[in-house]
Amino acid sequence: MWSPDEIASVCYNHFNKLPKRGKPETDREWTLLAAVILLTDSSDQKTVHKQVVSLGTGTKCIGQSAMSMKGDVLNDSHAEVIARRGCVRYLTEQLYRAVSGQSSEVFCPGTDEGKWAVKPGVSFLFFTSQTPCGDASIFPMTGSQAQPCEPVKAIQNEESERRGLKRHAESELEETRQGPGMKTSDNHSSCRKSGDADEHEVITENKERNQLNEVSHYQPNVKKRPDLHRTGAKCVPDGPTDPLEAGLLYHNVGVLRVKPGRGDRTLSLSCSDKLARWGVLGFQGALLSHYLQGPIYFSSVVVGKGPYSHQAMQRAMKTRCSHVRALPSGFSARAPELLQASLEFTHNHTHIESKHTHTLGRISPCGAAISWCAVSQQPLDVTANGYKQGVTKKALGTLQARSLISKVELFHSFLKLVAATEDSQLPETLRGKDLRTYWDYKQAAGTYQQAWTQLRLQAFPLWPRSPRELLLFY
Ligand SMILES: [Zn+2]
């Protein structure tokens, strides 16, 4: 029907056809790519049509102090998050078409009044050019990778006292190391330095350790000492922190993490955590769930060529939520199929680094984020620092500076959908209610909120809550 390589090439080709704006500078900048593919079975079910409906690139995340109370800034511009937001924009237009009597390639009337269902034979697949940041990126290096360039030393800290957790991490990693699903790319450098603090730190080996209070575990004669692929995402506050010890004990596994950002801390959860959440709540978000018969899940997640561990992906996307019960009808912890392609994204970090000549200066993450989605008006939306790329400082905060996938713009598209819906067709959750703000509309999505409460209680009690004052715009 389809292969991971076909999916990867559909996505890379789509990216190549986009205009230059927001793309990384050749041989000097790198970026990440993610996409949502609409899969439609042919009537005889022998072939499947693959269509990119949303594509995102981006590596950055803004800190807490740069967040906006107007919902007009993109906080998280990692490719995976941009691709999901673009897909929500696409689905909103598809619902708009459905409620206004036009044809939709996705939706048909559901069985409950005012609700819509995904057509039979239609499904969604998620592609990402690299292992998502956070938990899925933590796994042992193999073979030649497990030879650090220089001693990695342990730091004594209070967290190293957490013997139980360490033992847990150690045994899980040991299983990972010996597991049959283990795959890494051959050309991944174990000596890669961690980049800027705000970049999407895909799988790095961080050698730049604090040298204070250290206890050396370095044994110069021991070759292939096991070491770990690392993530730049930090454990969420109020929970266990990483032991930061040498080799396999650097990180905890299976925990929620926040993305690194320039300057102050970010409030954005790692892409591994967000994907795990979409695996239970669906990726449509709270607003669209008013209109939907049930959540929409990704049937598969395909990762491009690069460092990859099936076991780490499984842990991050499936195991952490598989025990969640008591979900409302229609919701389930049904994790996607996890696959890897053998084709590499030619703008990714590893590829650019291998081609780079030092006369070009240091390679860096591309600061822009591209969103493209299959909508009729202005499908392309290029941003930097959470605003439309190229806007002057003076224009920040104005309508022209807003990304079309910012919270406030997606909310306004949703309100247009509500306005276009005949009263008799309005979903019950939106009838006769005095709803005004983004927060009000999200909270009114009762079933979705119930599912989120269960997921939080049973799997992610430490998931940070968004400050309410950031969601009261309208
Ligand atoms: Zn990420």
CSV table of C-alpha atoms and ligand atoms in Angstrom, one decimal:
chain,number,residue,atom,x,y,z
A,1,MET,CA,0.0,0.0,0.0
A,2,TRP,CA,2.7,2.4,1.0
A,3,SER,CA,6.3,2.2,2.3
A,4,PRO,CA,8.1,4.5,4.7
A,5,ASP,CA,10.5,5.5,1.9
A,6,GLU,CA,7.6,6.5,-0.3
A,7,ILE,CA,6.2,8.7,2.5
A,8,ALA,CA,9.6,10.3,3.1
A,9,SER,CA,10.1,11.1,-0.6
A,10,VAL,CA,6.6,12.6,-0.9
A,11,CYS,CA,7.5,14.9,2.0
A,12,TYR,CA,11.0,15.8,0.7
A,13,ASN,CA,9.6,16.5,-2.8
A,14,HIS,CA,6.9,18.7,-1.4
A,15,PHE,CA,9.4,20.7,0.6
A,16,ASN,CA,11.6,21.1,-2.5
A,17,LYS,CA,8.8,22.6,-4.5
A,18,LEU,CA,8.1,25.3,-1.9
A,19,PRO,CA,9.5,28.8,-2.5
A,20,LYS,CA,12.8,29.7,-1.0
A,21,ARG,CA,11.5,31.9,1.8
A,22,GLY,CA,12.2,30.5,5.2
A,23,LYS,CA,14.4,27.6,3.9
A,24,PRO,CA,17.8,27.0,5.4
A,25,GLU,CA,20.8,28.6,3.7
A,26,THR,CA,22.6,25.9,1.7
A,27,ASP,CA,25.4,24.1,3.4
A,28,ARG,CA,25.4,26.4,6.4
A,29,GLU,CA,22.0,26.1,8.1
A,30,TRP,CA,20.0,23.0,9.1
A,31,THR,CA,16.4,22.5,9.9
A,32,LEU,CA,13.8,19.8,10.7
A,33,LEU,CA,10.9,18.8,8.6
A,34,ALA,CA,7.6,17.2,9.6
A,35,ALA,CA,4.4,16.6,7.7
A,36,VAL,CA,0.9,15.2,7.9
A,37,ILE,CA,-0.1,12.9,5.0
A,38,LEU,CA,-3.7,12.2,4.1
A,39,LEU,CA,-4.1,8.6,3.0
A,40,THR,CA,-7.1,7.7,0.9
A,41,ASP,CA,-7.9,4.2,-0.1
A,42,SER,CA,-8.9,3.7,-3.7
A,43,SER,CA,-12.4,2.2,-4.2
A,44,ASP,CA,-11.0,-1.3,-4.8
A,45,GLN,CA,-8.7,-0.8,-1.8
A,46,LYS,CA,-5.7,-1.9,-3.9
A,47,THR,CA,-4.0,1.4,-3.9
A,48,VAL,CA,-3.7,4.4,-1.6
A,49,HIS,CA,-3.5,8.0,-2.5
A,50,LYS,CA,-0.9,10.0,-0.5
A,51,GLN,CA,-1.4,13.7,-0.1
A,52,VAL,CA,0.7,16.1,2.0
A,53,VAL,CA,-2.0,18.2,3.8
A,54,SER,CA,0.4,20.0,6.1
A,55,LEU,CA,4.1,20.5,6.2
A,56,GLY,CA,6.3,22.3,8.8
A,57,THR,CA,9.9,23.1,9.3
A,58,GLY,CA,11.5,24.8,12.4
A,59,THR,CA,13.9,24.3,15.2
A,60,LYS,CA,13.1,27.0,17.8
A,61,CYS,CA,11.0,27.6,20.9
A,62,ILE,CA,10.5,30.9,22.7
A,63,GLY,CA,10.9,31.4,26.4
A,64,GLN,CA,8.2,32.0,28.9
A,65,SER,CA,8.8,35.8,29.0
A,66,ALA,CA,8.2,36.2,25.2
A,67,MET,CA,4.8,34.5,25.4
A,68,SER,CA,1.8,36.6,24.5
A,69,MET,CA,-1.6,37.1,26.3
A,70,LYS,CA,-3.2,37.7,22.9
A,71,GLY,CA,-2.5,34.2,21.5
A,72,ASP,CA,-0.7,35.9,18.6
A,73,VAL,CA,2.8,34.3,19.0
A,74,LEU,CA,3.9,30.8,18.1
A,75,ASN,CA,5.5,29.6,21.3
A,76,ASP,CA,6.8,26.3,19.9
A,77,SER,CA,8.2,26.2,16.4
A,78,HIS,CA,9.6,22.7,16.2
A,79,ALA,CA,8.7,21.2,12.9
A,80,GLU,CA,6.4,18.6,14.4
A,81,VAL,CA,4.3,21.2,16.2
A,82,ILE,CA,4.2,23.5,13.1
A,83,ALA,CA,3.0,20.5,11.0
A,84,ARG,CA,0.2,19.7,13.5
A,85,ARG,CA,-1.0,23.3,13.8
A,86,GLY,CA,-1.1,23.5,10.0
A,87,CYS,CA,-3.1,20.3,9.9
A,88,VAL,CA,-5.6,21.8,12.4
A,89,ARG,CA,-6.0,24.8,10.0
A,90,TYR,CA,-6.6,22.4,7.1
A,91,LEU,CA,-9.2,20.4,9.1
A,92,THR,CA,-11.0,23.6,10.1
A,93,GLU,CA,-11.4,24.5,6.4
A,94,GLN,CA,-12.5,21.0,5.6
A,95,LEU,CA,-15.2,21.2,8.3
A,96,TYR,CA,-16.2,24.6,7.0
A,97,ARG,CA,-16.7,23.1,3.6
A,98,ALA,CA,-18.7,20.2,5.1
A,99,VAL,CA,-21.1,22.4,7.2
A,100,SER,CA,-21.7,24.8,4.3
A,101,GLY,CA,-22.7,22.0,1.9
A,102,GLN,CA,-19.5,21.8,-0.2
A,103,SER,CA,-17.6,18.7,-0.7
A,104,SER,CA,-14.9,17.7,1.8
A,105,GLU,CA,-12.1,15.2,1.2
A,106,VAL,CA,-12.0,14.3,4.9
A,107,PHE,CA,-15.5,14.5,6.6
A,108,CYS,CA,-18.9,12.9,6.2
A,109,PRO,CA,-21.9,13.4,8.6
A,110,GLY,CA,-21.5,11.5,11.8
A,111,THR,CA,-24.2,9.5,13.6
A,112,ASP,CA,-24.7,12.2,16.4
A,113,GLU,CA,-26.4,15.4,15.5
A,114,GLY,CA,-24.0,18.2,14.6
A,115,LYS,CA,-21.0,15.8,14.5
A,116,TRP,CA,-18.8,14.8,11.7
A,117,ALA,CA,-16.8,11.7,11.1
A,118,VAL,CA,-13.7,11.0,9.1
A,119,LYS,CA,-14.8,9.2,5.8
A,120,PRO,CA,-14.2,5.5,5.6
A,121,GLY,CA,-10.9,4.7,3.9
A,122,VAL,CA,-9.3,8.0,5.0
A,123,SER,CA,-6.5,8.1,7.5
A,124,PHE,CA,-3.7,10.4,8.6
A,125,LEU,CA,0.0,9.6,8.9
A,126,PHE,CA,2.7,11.7,10.6
A,127,PHE,CA,6.1,12.1,9.1
A,128,THR,CA,9.1,13.6,10.9
A,129,SER,CA,12.6,13.9,9.5
A,130,GLN,CA,14.2,13.0,12.8
A,131,THR,CA,13.5,11.2,16.1
A,132,PRO,CA,11.3,13.7,18.1
A,133,CYS,CA,13.1,15.6,20.8
A,134,GLY,CA,12.6,14.4,24.4
A,135,ASP,CA,12.2,10.9,25.6
A,136,ALA,CA,12.2,9.2,22.2
A,137,SER,CA,15.7,10.6,21.6
A,138,ILE,CA,17.3,9.0,24.6
A,139,PHE,CA,18.9,5.6,23.7
A,140,PRO,CA,22.3,4.0,23.8
A,141,MET,CA,24.7,4.6,21.0
A,142,THR,CA,25.8,1.4,19.2
A,143,GLY,CA,29.0,0.2,17.7
A,144,SER,CA,31.5,2.9,16.8
A,145,GLN,CA,29.2,5.5,18.2
A,146,ALA,CA,29.9,4.3,21.7
A,147,GLN,CA,33.4,5.8,21.8
A,148,PRO,CA,33.3,9.3,23.2
A,149,CYS,CA,35.9,11.7,21.9
A,150,GLU,CA,36.9,12.7,25.4
A,151,PRO,CA,36.1,11.6,29.0
A,152,VAL,CA,32.6,12.3,30.0
A,153,LYS,CA,32.6,12.8,33.8
A,154,ALA,CA,30.0,12.3,36.4
A,155,ILE,CA,28.8,15.1,38.5
A,156,GLN,CA,27.8,14.5,42.1
A,157,ASN,CA,24.5,16.0,42.8
A,158,GLU,CA,21.5,15.3,45.0
A,159,GLU,CA,19.8,13.5,42.1
A,160,SER,CA,22.5,10.9,42.0
A,161,GLU,CA,21.1,9.7,45.3
A,162,ARG,CA,18.0,8.6,43.5
A,163,ARG,CA,19.2,5.1,43.3
A,164,GLY,CA,15.8,3.6,42.5
A,165,LEU,CA,15.3,5.7,39.4
A,166,LYS,CA,18.8,5.2,38.2
A,167,ARG,CA,18.4,1.5,38.5
A,168,HIS,CA,15.2,1.7,36.5
A,169,ALA,CA,16.8,3.8,33.8
A,170,GLU,CA,19.9,1.5,33.7
A,171,SER,CA,17.9,-1.7,33.3
A,172,GLU,CA,15.6,-0.1,30.7
A,173,LEU,CA,18.5,1.2,28.7
A,174,GLU,CA,20.3,-2.1,28.9
A,175,GLU,CA,17.2,-3.7,27.4
A,176,THR,CA,17.2,-1.1,24.8
A,177,ARG,CA,20.8,-1.7,24.0
A,178,GLN,CA,20.3,-5.4,23.4
A,179,GLY,CA,16.9,-5.0,21.8
A,180,PRO,CA,16.3,-6.3,18.3
A,181,GLY,CA,14.6,-3.1,17.2
A,182,MET,CA,17.7,-1.0,17.6
A,183,LYS,CA,18.7,0.9,14.6
A,184,THR,CA,20.9,3.9,14.1
A,185,SER,CA,22.3,5.5,11.1
A,186,ASP,CA,25.8,4.7,10.2
A,187,ASN,CA,27.0,8.2,9.6
A,188,HIS,CA,25.9,9.7,12.9
A,189,SER,CA,28.9,11.3,14.7
A,190,SER,CA,29.3,10.4,18.3
A,191,CYS,CA,31.4,13.5,18.7
A,192,ARG,CA,28.8,16.0,17.7
A,193,LYS,CA,28.7,19.0,20.0
A,194,SER,CA,25.6,20.3,21.4
A,195,GLY,CA,24.6,23.4,19.6
A,196,ASP,CA,22.9,26.7,20.6
A,197,ALA,CA,20.9,26.5,23.7
A,198,ASP,CA,17.7,27.2,21.8
A,199,GLU,CA,18.1,24.8,19.0
A,200,HIS,CA,16.2,21.7,18.6
A,201,GLU,CA,18.8,19.5,20.1
A,202,VAL,CA,18.2,16.4,18.2
A,203,ILE,CA,20.2,13.6,19.7
A,204,THR,CA,23.5,15.0,20.7
A,205,GLU,CA,26.4,13.9,22.8
A,206,ASN,CA,27.0,16.8,25.2
A,207,LYS,CA,30.7,16.8,26.1
A,208,GLU,CA,30.6,20.3,27.5
A,209,ARG,CA,30.1,19.2,31.1
A,210,ASN,CA,30.5,21.2,34.2
A,211,GLN,CA,33.8,20.2,35.6
A,212,LEU,CA,33.0,20.9,39.3
A,213,ASN,CA,32.7,18.1,41.9
A,214,GLU,CA,33.3,15.5,39.4
A,215,VAL,CA,34.1,11.9,39.8
A,216,SER,CA,35.9,10.5,36.8
A,217,HIS,CA,34.7,7.1,35.5
A,218,TYR,CA,37.0,7.4,32.4
A,219,GLN,CA,39.0,4.4,31.6
A,220,PRO,CA,41.3,5.1,28.7
A,221,ASN,CA,41.9,1.5,27.8
A,222,VAL,CA,38.2,0.6,27.6
A,223,LYS,CA,37.0,1.0,24.0
A,224,LYS,CA,33.4,1.2,23.0
A,225,ARG,CA,32.3,2.3,26.5
A,226,PRO,CA,28.5,2.5,26.3
A,227,ASP,CA,27.2,6.0,25.9
A,228,LEU,CA,23.9,7.6,25.3
A,229,HIS,CA,22.2,9.7,22.6
A,230,ARG,CA,21.1,12.7,24.5
A,231,THR,CA,18.3,15.3,24.3
A,232,GLY,CA,18.4,19.0,25.0
A,233,ALA,CA,15.0,18.9,26.6
A,234,LYS,CA,15.1,19.2,30.4
A,235,CYS,CA,12.9,17.2,32.9
A,236,VAL,CA,9.7,19.1,33.8
A,237,PRO,CA,9.8,21.0,37.2
A,238,ASP,CA,8.7,19.3,40.4
A,239,GLY,CA,9.7,15.9,39.2
A,240,PRO,CA,12.9,13.8,39.1
A,241,THR,CA,15.8,15.5,37.3
A,242,ASP,CA,18.5,13.8,35.2
A,243,PRO,CA,21.3,12.1,37.1
A,244,LEU,CA,23.8,13.6,34.5
A,245,GLU,CA,26.2,10.8,35.2
A,246,ALA,CA,28.6,9.3,32.7
A,247,GLY,CA,27.4,7.0,29.9
A,248,LEU,CA,24.1,5.3,30.2
A,249,LEU,CA,23.1,7.1,33.4
A,250,TYR,CA,23.0,10.6,32.0
A,251,HIS,CA,19.3,10.8,31.6
A,252,ASN,CA,16.2,9.5,33.2
A,253,VAL,CA,13.9,7.8,30.7
A,254,GLY,CA,10.1,7.9,30.4
A,255,VAL,CA,9.7,11.4,31.9
A,256,LEU,CA,8.1,14.6,30.6
A,257,ARG,CA,10.5,17.2,29.3
A,258,VAL,CA,10.4,20.8,28.3
A,259,LYS,CA,12.2,22.2,25.2
A,260,PRO,CA,15.3,24.3,25.5
A,261,GLY,CA,14.9,27.9,24.5
A,262,ARG,CA,17.1,30.9,24.2
A,263,GLY,CA,17.2,33.0,27.4
A,264,ASP,CA,14.6,32.0,29.9
A,265,ARG,CA,12.9,28.7,30.3
A,266,THR,CA,10.2,27.6,27.9
A,267,LEU,CA,6.8,26.1,28.8
A,268,SER,CA,6.7,23.9,25.8
A,269,LEU,CA,6.7,20.2,26.2
A,270,SER,CA,9.1,18.1,24.1
A,271,CYS,CA,7.8,16.7,20.8
A,272,SER,CA,7.9,13.1,22.2
A,273,ASP,CA,5.5,14.2,25.0
A,274,LYS,CA,3.2,16.1,22.6
A,275,LEU,CA,3.1,13.1,20.2
A,276,ALA,CA,2.2,10.8,23.2
A,277,ARG,CA,-0.6,13.1,24.1
A,278,TRP,CA,-2.0,13.2,20.5
A,279,GLY,CA,-1.9,9.4,20.7
A,280,VAL,CA,-4.6,9.5,23.4
A,281,LEU,CA,-6.5,12.7,22.8
A,282,GLY,CA,-6.2,12.8,19.1
A,283,PHE,CA,-4.3,15.6,17.2
A,284,GLN,CA,-7.4,17.7,16.4
A,285,GLY,CA,-7.3,19.7,19.6
A,286,ALA,CA,-10.1,20.7,21.9
A,287,LEU,CA,-11.9,23.2,19.6
A,288,LEU,CA,-12.4,20.9,16.6
A,289,SER,CA,-13.5,18.1,19.0
A,290,HIS,CA,-16.8,20.0,19.4
A,291,TYR,CA,-17.6,19.0,15.8
A,292,LEU,CA,-16.2,15.6,15.7
A,293,GLN,CA,-17.7,12.2,16.4
A,294,GLY,CA,-14.4,11.1,17.9
A,295,PRO,CA,-10.7,12.0,18.2
A,296,ILE,CA,-8.5,11.8,15.1
A,297,TYR,CA,-5.4,9.7,15.5
A,298,PHE,CA,-2.3,9.2,13.4
A,299,SER,CA,-2.4,5.7,12.1
A,300,SER,CA,1.5,5.7,11.7
A,301,VAL,CA,4.5,7.7,12.6
A,302,VAL,CA,7.3,7.5,10.1
A,303,VAL,CA,10.8,8.9,11.0
A,304,GLY,CA,13.4,9.8,8.3
A,305,LYS,CA,16.9,8.3,8.3
A,306,GLY,CA,19.0,9.2,11.3
A,307,PRO,CA,19.7,8.0,14.8
A,308,TYR,CA,16.7,6.0,15.8
A,309,SER,CA,15.6,3.4,18.3
A,310,HIS,CA,12.4,1.6,17.9
A,311,GLN,CA,12.4,0.8,21.6
A,312,ALA,CA,12.8,4.4,22.7
A,313,MET,CA,10.1,5.4,20.3
A,314,GLN,CA,7.8,2.7,21.7
A,315,ARG,CA,8.5,3.8,25.2
A,316,ALA,CA,7.9,7.5,24.5
A,317,MET,CA,4.8,7.1,22.3
A,318,LYS,CA,3.2,4.0,23.6
A,319,THR,CA,4.3,2.5,26.9
A,320,ARG,CA,3.9,5.7,28.9
A,321,CYS,CA,0.2,5.9,28.1
A,322,SER,CA,-0.8,2.3,27.4
A,323,HIS,CA,-2.2,1.7,30.9
A,324,VAL,CA,-4.6,4.7,30.7
A,325,ARG,CA,-8.2,3.6,31.3
A,326,ALA,CA,-11.6,5.2,32.0
A,327,LEU,CA,-11.4,7.3,28.9
A,328,PRO,CA,-14.6,8.7,27.4
A,329,SER,CA,-16.2,6.7,24.6
A,330,GLY,CA,-14.3,7.0,21.3
A,331,PHE,CA,-10.9,7.7,23.0
A,332,SER,CA,-8.3,5.1,23.5
A,333,ALA,CA,-4.6,4.8,24.1
A,334,ARG,CA,-4.1,3.3,20.7
A,335,ALA,CA,-0.6,4.2,19.7
A,336,PRO,CA,0.4,4.6,16.1
A,337,GLU,CA,2.5,2.1,14.1
A,338,LEU,CA,6.1,3.2,14.3
A,339,LEU,CA,8.4,3.0,11.3
A,340,GLN,CA,11.6,4.4,9.9
A,341,ALA,CA,12.5,5.4,6.3
A,342,SER,CA,15.9,4.9,4.8
A,343,LEU,CA,15.9,8.3,3.1
A,344,GLU,CA,17.6,11.3,4.8
A,345,PHE,CA,16.3,14.8,4.7
A,346,THR,CA,19.2,16.7,3.0
A,347,HIS,CA,18.8,19.8,5.2
A,348,ASN,CA,19.1,18.0,8.5
A,349,HIS,CA,21.9,18.5,11.0
A,350,THR,CA,23.9,15.4,10.3
A,351,HIS,CA,23.8,15.9,6.5
A,352,ILE,CA,24.8,19.6,6.6
A,353,GLU,CA,27.5,18.8,9.1
A,354,SER,CA,29.0,16.1,6.9
A,355,LYS,CA,29.1,18.5,3.8
A,356,HIS,CA,30.2,21.6,5.7
A,357,THR,CA,33.5,23.2,5.0
A,358,HIS,CA,34.9,25.5,7.7
A,359,THR,CA,35.4,28.4,5.3
A,360,LEU,CA,31.7,28.8,5.5
A,361,GLY,CA,31.7,29.5,9.3
A,362,ARG,CA,29.8,27.6,11.9
A,363,ILE,CA,26.7,25.7,10.9
A,364,SER,CA,23.6,26.8,12.7
A,365,PRO,CA,19.9,26.0,13.0
A,366,CYS,CA,17.7,27.9,10.6
A,367,GLY,CA,15.8,30.6,12.5
A,368,ALA,CA,12.6,30.5,10.4
A,369,ALA,CA,9.7,28.1,10.5
A,370,ILE,CA,7.7,27.3,7.4
A,371,SER,CA,4.1,26.2,7.5
A,372,TRP,CA,2.3,25.0,4.4
A,373,CYS,CA,-1.1,23.5,4.4
A,374,ALA,CA,-3.7,22.5,1.8
A,375,VAL,CA,-6.1,25.4,2.3
A,376,SER,CA,-7.5,27.6,-0.4
A,377,GLN,CA,-6.1,31.0,0.8
A,378,GLN,CA,-2.5,31.7,1.8
A,379,PRO,CA,-1.3,28.2,2.3
A,380,LEU,CA,2.2,29.4,3.1
A,381,ASP,CA,3.0,31.0,6.4
A,382,VAL,CA,6.7,31.7,7.3
A,383,THR,CA,7.6,32.9,10.8
A,384,ALA,CA,10.6,33.8,12.8
A,385,ASN,CA,10.6,34.2,16.6
A,386,GLY,CA,6.9,33.3,16.6
A,387,TYR,CA,5.8,36.1,14.3
A,388,LYS,CA,5.5,36.4,10.5
A,389,GLN,CA,9.0,36.6,9.1
A,390,GLY,CA,10.1,40.0,8.1
A,391,VAL,CA,7.8,42.1,10.1
A,392,THR,CA,9.3,45.2,11.6
A,393,LYS,CA,9.6,45.6,15.4
A,394,LYS,CA,7.0,48.4,15.1
A,395,ALA,CA,4.5,46.0,13.6
A,396,LEU,CA,4.8,43.3,16.3
A,397,GLY,CA,1.4,42.8,18.0
A,398,THR,CA,-0.5,44.0,14.9
A,399,LEU,CA,-2.7,41.8,12.7
A,400,GLN,CA,-0.1,41.7,9.9
A,401,ALA,CA,2.4,40.2,12.2
A,402,ARG,CA,0.3,37.2,13.2
A,403,SER,CA,1.0,33.7,11.9
A,404,LEU,CA,-2.1,32.1,10.4
A,405,ILE,CA,-1.4,29.1,12.7
A,406,SER,CA,-1.1,31.1,15.9
A,407,LYS,CA,-3.7,30.3,18.6
A,408,VAL,CA,-5.7,33.4,18.0
A,409,GLU,CA,-5.9,32.9,14.2
A,410,LEU,CA,-6.9,29.2,14.5
A,411,PHE,CA,-9.5,30.3,17.0
A,412,HIS,CA,-10.9,32.9,14.6
A,413,SER,CA,-11.1,30.3,11.8
A,414,PHE,CA,-13.0,28.1,14.3
A,415,LEU,CA,-15.4,31.0,15.1
A,416,LYS,CA,-16.0,31.4,11.3
A,417,LEU,CA,-16.9,27.7,11.2
A,418,VAL,CA,-19.3,28.2,14.1
A,419,ALA,CA,-20.9,31.2,12.4
A,420,ALA,CA,-21.3,29.2,9.1
A,421,THR,CA,-23.1,26.4,10.9
A,422,GLU,CA,-26.9,26.5,10.8
A,423,ASP,CA,-28.4,26.6,14.3
A,424,SER,CA,-30.1,23.3,13.9
A,425,GLN,CA,-26.7,21.7,13.0
A,426,LEU,CA,-24.7,23.2,15.8
A,427,PRO,CA,-23.0,20.7,18.0
A,428,GLU,CA,-24.8,20.4,21.4
A,429,THR,CA,-21.7,21.5,23.3
A,430,LEU,CA,-21.9,24.9,21.6
A,431,ARG,CA,-25.7,25.5,21.9
A,432,GLY,CA,-27.1,28.1,24.2
A,433,LYS,CA,-23.9,28.7,26.0
A,434,ASP,CA,-22.3,32.1,26.8
A,435,LEU,CA,-18.9,31.3,25.4
A,436,ARG,CA,-16.5,34.1,24.6
A,437,THR,CA,-12.8,33.5,25.1
A,438,TYR,CA,-10.5,30.8,23.7
A,439,TRP,CA,-10.4,29.3,27.2
A,440,ASP,CA,-14.2,29.2,27.3
A,441,TYR,CA,-14.5,27.3,24.0
A,442,LYS,CA,-11.8,24.9,25.0
A,443,GLN,CA,-13.3,24.1,28.4
A,444,ALA,CA,-16.7,23.6,26.8
A,445,ALA,CA,-15.3,20.6,24.9
A,446,GLY,CA,-16.4,18.4,27.8
A,447,THR,CA,-15.5,15.0,26.5
A,448,TYR,CA,-12.1,16.1,25.3
A,449,GLN,CA,-11.4,17.7,28.7
A,450,GLN,CA,-12.5,14.5,30.5
A,451,ALA,CA,-10.1,12.5,28.4
A,452,TRP,CA,-7.3,15.0,29.1
A,453,THR,CA,-8.0,14.8,32.9
A,454,GLN,CA,-7.7,11.0,32.8
A,455,LEU,CA,-4.5,11.1,30.8
A,456,ARG,CA,-3.0,13.6,33.1
A,457,LEU,CA,-4.1,11.7,36.3
A,458,GLN,CA,-2.9,8.3,35.1
A,459,ALA,CA,0.1,9.1,33.0
A,460,PHE,CA,1.3,12.7,33.1
A,461,PRO,CA,0.6,14.2,36.5
A,462,LEU,CA,3.5,16.6,36.1
A,463,TRP,CA,2.4,18.0,32.8
A,464,PRO,CA,2.7,21.8,33.4
A,465,ARG,CA,-0.6,23.7,33.1
A,466,SER,CA,-0.7,26.6,30.7
A,467,PRO,CA,-1.3,29.8,32.7
A,468,ARG,CA,-4.9,30.7,32.3
A,469,GLU,CA,-4.2,34.4,31.7
A,470,LEU,CA,-2.5,33.4,28.4
A,471,LEU,CA,-5.7,31.8,27.1
A,472,LEU,CA,-8.3,34.5,27.8
A,473,PHE,CA,-8.1,36.2,24.5
A,474,TYR,CA,-10.9,36.3,22.0
B,1,ZN,ZN,11.0,18.8,19.0
